[in-house]
PDB file of C-alpha atoms in Angstrom:
ATOM      1  CA  UNK A1452     230.575 -12.963 -52.240  1.00  0.00           C
ATOM      2  CA  UNK A1453     229.069  -9.739 -51.490  1.00  0.00           C
ATOM      3  CA  UNK A1454     229.813  -7.158 -53.053  1.00  0.00           C
ATOM      4  CA  UNK A1455     229.186  -3.874 -51.169  1.00  0.00           C
ATOM      5  CA  UNK A1456     225.156  -3.554 -52.323  1.00  0.00           C
ATOM      6  CA  UNK A1457     224.887  -6.017 -50.037  1.00  0.00           C
ATOM      7  CA  UNK A1458     227.656  -5.103 -47.361  1.00  0.00           C
ATOM      8  CA  UNK A1459     225.361  -1.554 -47.550  1.00  0.00           C
ATOM      9  CA  UNK A1460     222.290  -3.335 -47.105  1.00  0.00           C
ATOM     10  CA  UNK A1461     222.964  -5.587 -44.141  1.00  0.00           C
ATOM     11  CA  UNK A1462     224.205  -2.463 -42.608  1.00  0.00           C
ATOM     12  CA  UNK A1463     220.727  -0.107 -42.600  1.00  0.00           C
ATOM     13  CA  UNK A1464     219.154  -2.881 -41.796  1.00  0.00           C
ATOM     14  CA  UNK A1465     221.476  -3.327 -38.813  1.00  0.00           C
ATOM     15  CA  UNK A1466     221.637   0.050 -37.693  1.00  0.00           C
ATOM     16  CA  UNK A1467     217.094   0.094 -37.874  1.00  0.00           C
ATOM     17  CA  UNK A1468     216.956  -3.049 -36.129  1.00  0.00           C
ATOM     18  CA  UNK A1469     219.354  -2.396 -32.899  1.00  0.00           C
ATOM     19  CA  UNK A1470     218.125   1.674 -33.614  1.00  0.00           C
ATOM     20  CA  UNK A1471     215.918   1.725 -30.601  1.00  0.00           C
ATOM     21  CA  UNK A1472     218.847  -0.968 -28.423  1.00  0.00           C
ATOM     22  CA  UNK A1473     221.119   1.178 -26.091  1.00  0.00           C
ATOM     23  CA  UNK A1474     217.431   3.419 -25.084  1.00  0.00           C
ATOM     24  CA  UNK A1475     216.151   2.755 -21.342  1.00  0.00           C
ATOM     25  CA  UNK A1476     213.248   0.766 -21.296  1.00  0.00           C
ATOM     26  CA  UNK A1477     212.029   0.991 -17.601  1.00  0.00           C
ATOM     27  CA  UNK A1478     213.501  -0.392 -14.788  1.00  0.00           C
ATOM     28  CA  UNK A1479     210.548  -1.278 -11.536  1.00  0.00           C
ATOM     29  CA  UNK A1480     212.483  -2.922  -8.235  1.00  0.00           C
ATOM     30  CA  UNK A1481     210.404  -4.651  -6.207  1.00  0.00           C
ATOM     31  CA  UNK A1482     209.188  -2.496  -3.436  1.00  0.00           C
ATOM     32  CA  UNK A1483     210.958  -2.036   0.048  1.00  0.00           C
ATOM     33  CA  UNK A1484     211.189   0.410   3.268  1.00  0.00           C
ATOM     34  CA  UNK A1485     214.729   0.166   3.070  1.00  0.00           C
ATOM     35  CA  UNK A1486     215.144  -0.005  -1.144  1.00  0.00           C
ATOM     36  CA  UNK A1487     212.934   3.389  -0.846  1.00  0.00           C
ATOM     37  CA  UNK A1488     214.445   5.132   1.631  1.00  0.00           C
ATOM     38  CA  UNK A1489     217.790   4.935   0.723  1.00  0.00           C
ATOM     39  CA  UNK A1490     216.124   6.267  -3.280  1.00  0.00           C
ATOM     40  CA  UNK A1491     214.722   9.175  -0.914  1.00  0.00           C
ATOM     41  CA  UNK A1492     218.469   9.972   1.027  1.00  0.00           C
ATOM     42  CA  UNK A1493     220.126   9.502  -2.395  1.00  0.00           C
ATOM     43  CA  UNK A1494     218.092  13.001  -3.619  1.00  0.00           C
ATOM     44  CA  UNK A1495     216.464  10.008  -6.457  1.00  0.00           C
ATOM     45  CA  UNK A1496     212.523  11.101  -8.102  1.00  0.00           C
ATOM     46  CA  UNK A1497     210.931   8.155  -7.304  1.00  0.00           C
ATOM     47  CA  UNK A1498     208.089   6.013  -9.097  1.00  0.00           C
ATOM     48  CA  UNK A1499     205.540   3.829  -7.052  1.00  0.00           C
ATOM     49  CA  UNK A1500     203.628   1.599  -8.710  1.00  0.00           C
ATOM     50  CA  UNK A1501     200.471  -0.290  -7.312  1.00  0.00           C
ATOM     51  CA  UNK A1502     200.031  -2.975  -9.701  1.00  0.00           C
ATOM     52  CA  UNK A1503     198.484  -6.214 -10.038  1.00  0.00           C
ATOM     53  CA  UNK A1504     198.876  -8.799 -12.834  1.00  0.00           C
ATOM     54  CA  UNK A1505     195.516  -9.250 -12.999  1.00  0.00           C
ATOM     55  CA  UNK A1506     194.939  -5.650 -13.617  1.00  0.00           C
ATOM     56  CA  UNK A1507     193.266  -4.694 -17.145  1.00  0.00           C
ATOM     57  CA  UNK A1508     194.659  -1.022 -15.881  1.00  0.00           C
ATOM     58  CA  UNK A1509     197.467  -1.559 -14.186  1.00  0.00           C
ATOM     59  CA  UNK A1510     198.512  -3.251 -18.311  1.00  0.00           C
ATOM     60  CA  UNK A1511     198.012  -0.615 -20.312  1.00  0.00           C
ATOM     61  CA  UNK A1512     199.335   1.942 -17.899  1.00  0.00           C
ATOM     62  CA  UNK A1513     202.802  -0.701 -18.891  1.00  0.00           C
ATOM     63  CA  UNK A1514     203.858   0.508 -22.359  1.00  0.00           C
ATOM     64  CA  UNK A1515     203.530   3.853 -21.833  1.00  0.00           C
ATOM     65  CA  UNK A1516     205.314   4.545 -18.563  1.00  0.00           C
ATOM     66  CA  UNK A1517     207.816   2.143 -20.405  1.00  0.00           C
ATOM     67  CA  UNK A1518     207.547   5.206 -23.353  1.00  0.00           C
ATOM     68  CA  UNK A1519     208.110   7.299 -21.343  1.00  0.00           C
ATOM     69  CA  UNK A1520     211.140   6.508 -19.316  1.00  0.00           C
ATOM     70  CA  UNK A1521     212.667   6.501 -22.258  1.00  0.00           C
ATOM     71  CA  UNK A1522     212.786   9.809 -22.845  1.00  0.00           C
ATOM     72  CA  UNK A1523     215.976  11.437 -21.052  1.00  0.00           C
ATOM     73  CA  UNK A1524     214.689  14.255 -18.788  1.00  0.00           C
ATOM     74  CA  UNK A1525     213.398  10.639 -16.597  1.00  0.00           C
ATOM     75  CA  UNK A1526     216.726   8.857 -17.199  1.00  0.00           C
ATOM     76  CA  UNK A1527     216.943   8.572 -12.694  1.00  0.00           C
ATOM     77  CA  UNK A1528     213.562   8.236 -11.809  1.00  0.00           C
ATOM     78  CA  UNK A1529     213.545   5.362  -9.729  1.00  0.00           C
ATOM     79  CA  UNK A1530     210.416   2.850  -9.676  1.00  0.00           C
ATOM     80  CA  UNK A1531     208.677   0.836  -7.650  1.00  0.00           C
ATOM     81  CA  UNK A1532     206.138  -1.798  -8.289  1.00  0.00           C
ATOM     82  CA  UNK A1533     203.754  -2.634  -4.577  1.00  0.00           C
ATOM     83  CA  UNK A1534     202.498  -6.131  -5.220  1.00  0.00           C
ATOM     84  CA  UNK A1535     198.484  -5.282  -4.349  1.00  0.00           C
ATOM     85  CA  UNK A1536     197.563  -8.468  -4.050  1.00  0.00           C
ATOM     86  CA  UNK A1537     200.962  -9.185  -2.389  1.00  0.00           C
ATOM     87  CA  UNK A1538     202.062  -6.316  -0.496  1.00  0.00           C
ATOM     88  CA  UNK A1539     199.026  -4.970   1.841  1.00  0.00           C
ATOM     89  CA  UNK A1540     201.636  -2.979   4.909  1.00  0.00           C
ATOM     90  CA  UNK A1541     203.088  -1.440   1.907  1.00  0.00           C
ATOM     91  CA  UNK A1542     199.903  -0.471   0.846  1.00  0.00           C
ATOM     92  CA  UNK A1543     198.522   1.058   4.009  1.00  0.00           C
ATOM     93  CA  UNK A1544     201.652   2.421   4.625  1.00  0.00           C
ATOM     94  CA  UNK A1545     201.771   4.446   1.049  1.00  0.00           C
ATOM     95  CA  UNK A1546     197.795   5.460   1.747  1.00  0.00           C
ATOM     96  CA  UNK A1547     197.312   3.882  -2.179  1.00  0.00           C
ATOM     97  CA  UNK A1548     193.297   2.052  -1.830  1.00  0.00           C
ATOM     98  CA  UNK A1549     193.224   0.250  -5.497  1.00  0.00           C
ATOM     99  CA  UNK A1550     195.382  -1.065  -8.017  1.00  0.00           C
ATOM    100  CA  UNK A1551     196.168   1.708 -10.963  1.00  0.00           C
ATOM    101  CA  UNK A1552     197.807   3.661  -8.549  1.00  0.00           C
ATOM    102  CA  UNK A1553     200.825   5.372  -8.944  1.00  0.00           C
ATOM    103  CA  UNK A1554     202.509   7.940  -6.646  1.00  0.00           C
ATOM    104  CA  UNK A1555     205.551  10.517  -6.976  1.00  0.00           C
ATOM    105  CA  UNK A1556     208.411  11.108  -4.646  1.00  0.00           C
ATOM    106  CA  UNK A1557     210.657  14.104  -5.872  1.00  0.00           C
ATOM    107  CA  UNK A1558     212.784  15.338  -2.060  1.00  0.00           C
ATOM    108  CA  UNK A1559     211.297  12.418   0.353  1.00  0.00           C
ATOM    109  CA  UNK A1560     207.903  14.496  -0.211  1.00  0.00           C
ATOM    110  CA  UNK A1561     205.052  12.815  -2.334  1.00  0.00           C
ATOM    111  CA  UNK A1562     204.349  15.207  -4.679  1.00  0.00           C
ATOM    112  CA  UNK A1563     201.466  13.585  -6.849  1.00  0.00           C
ATOM    113  CA  UNK A1564     199.415  10.787  -7.093  1.00  0.00           C
ATOM    114  CA  UNK A1565     196.923   9.243  -9.704  1.00  0.00           C
ATOM    115  CA  UNK A1566     194.114   5.766  -9.693  1.00  0.00           C
ATOM    116  CA  UNK A1567     193.548   4.553 -12.946  1.00  0.00           C
ATOM    117  CA  UNK A1568     195.206   7.029 -15.108  1.00  0.00           C
ATOM    118  CA  UNK A1569     196.024   5.669 -18.312  1.00  0.00           C
ATOM    119  CA  UNK A1570     196.019   9.116 -20.420  1.00  0.00           C
ATOM    120  CA  UNK A1571     199.772   9.231 -21.798  1.00  0.00           C
ATOM    121  CA  UNK A1572     200.306  13.584 -21.318  1.00  0.00           C
ATOM    122  CA  UNK A1573     198.584  13.560 -17.379  1.00  0.00           C
ATOM    123  CA  UNK A1574     201.117  10.352 -16.266  1.00  0.00           C
ATOM    124  CA  UNK A1575     203.635  12.171 -18.317  1.00  0.00           C
ATOM    125  CA  UNK A1576     202.753  15.502 -16.512  1.00  0.00           C
ATOM    126  CA  UNK A1577     203.035  13.167 -12.542  1.00  0.00           C
ATOM    127  CA  UNK A1578     206.242  11.946 -13.338  1.00  0.00           C
ATOM    128  CA  UNK A1579     207.327  15.649 -14.477  1.00  0.00           C
ATOM    129  CA  UNK A1580     206.835  16.335 -10.924  1.00  0.00           C
ATOM    130  CA  UNK A1581     209.693  14.154  -9.287  1.00  0.00           C
ATOM    131  CA  UNK A1582     211.757  15.588 -11.410  1.00  0.00           C
TER     132      UNK A1582
END
């Protein structure tokens, strides 16, 4: 039998457990020129994340990008992932020569790029250039 203290404890625990449940997480889409063009045409800020599954710097960037994506000001940011190993044509078109490259666009114009950056503050500043 539940008493009031048990019910309150369960509710408090549930609230703590699910407090981040609705928070936005970084959702990446596979890059295609058509999807990129559609996002630009829709006036969305865009981040292109050039990464590889074996890249330690890319793995270090991932949680930083996910954390920053939770900020309300980045809620409209469209993120495309370019696979460094398999999307060589896209890499040439983007003039990206290394994995762990982050490129931001605002209004269809590249407004910033970084390579190998794992500093949260500078990545945040880069993303801000897209909004």
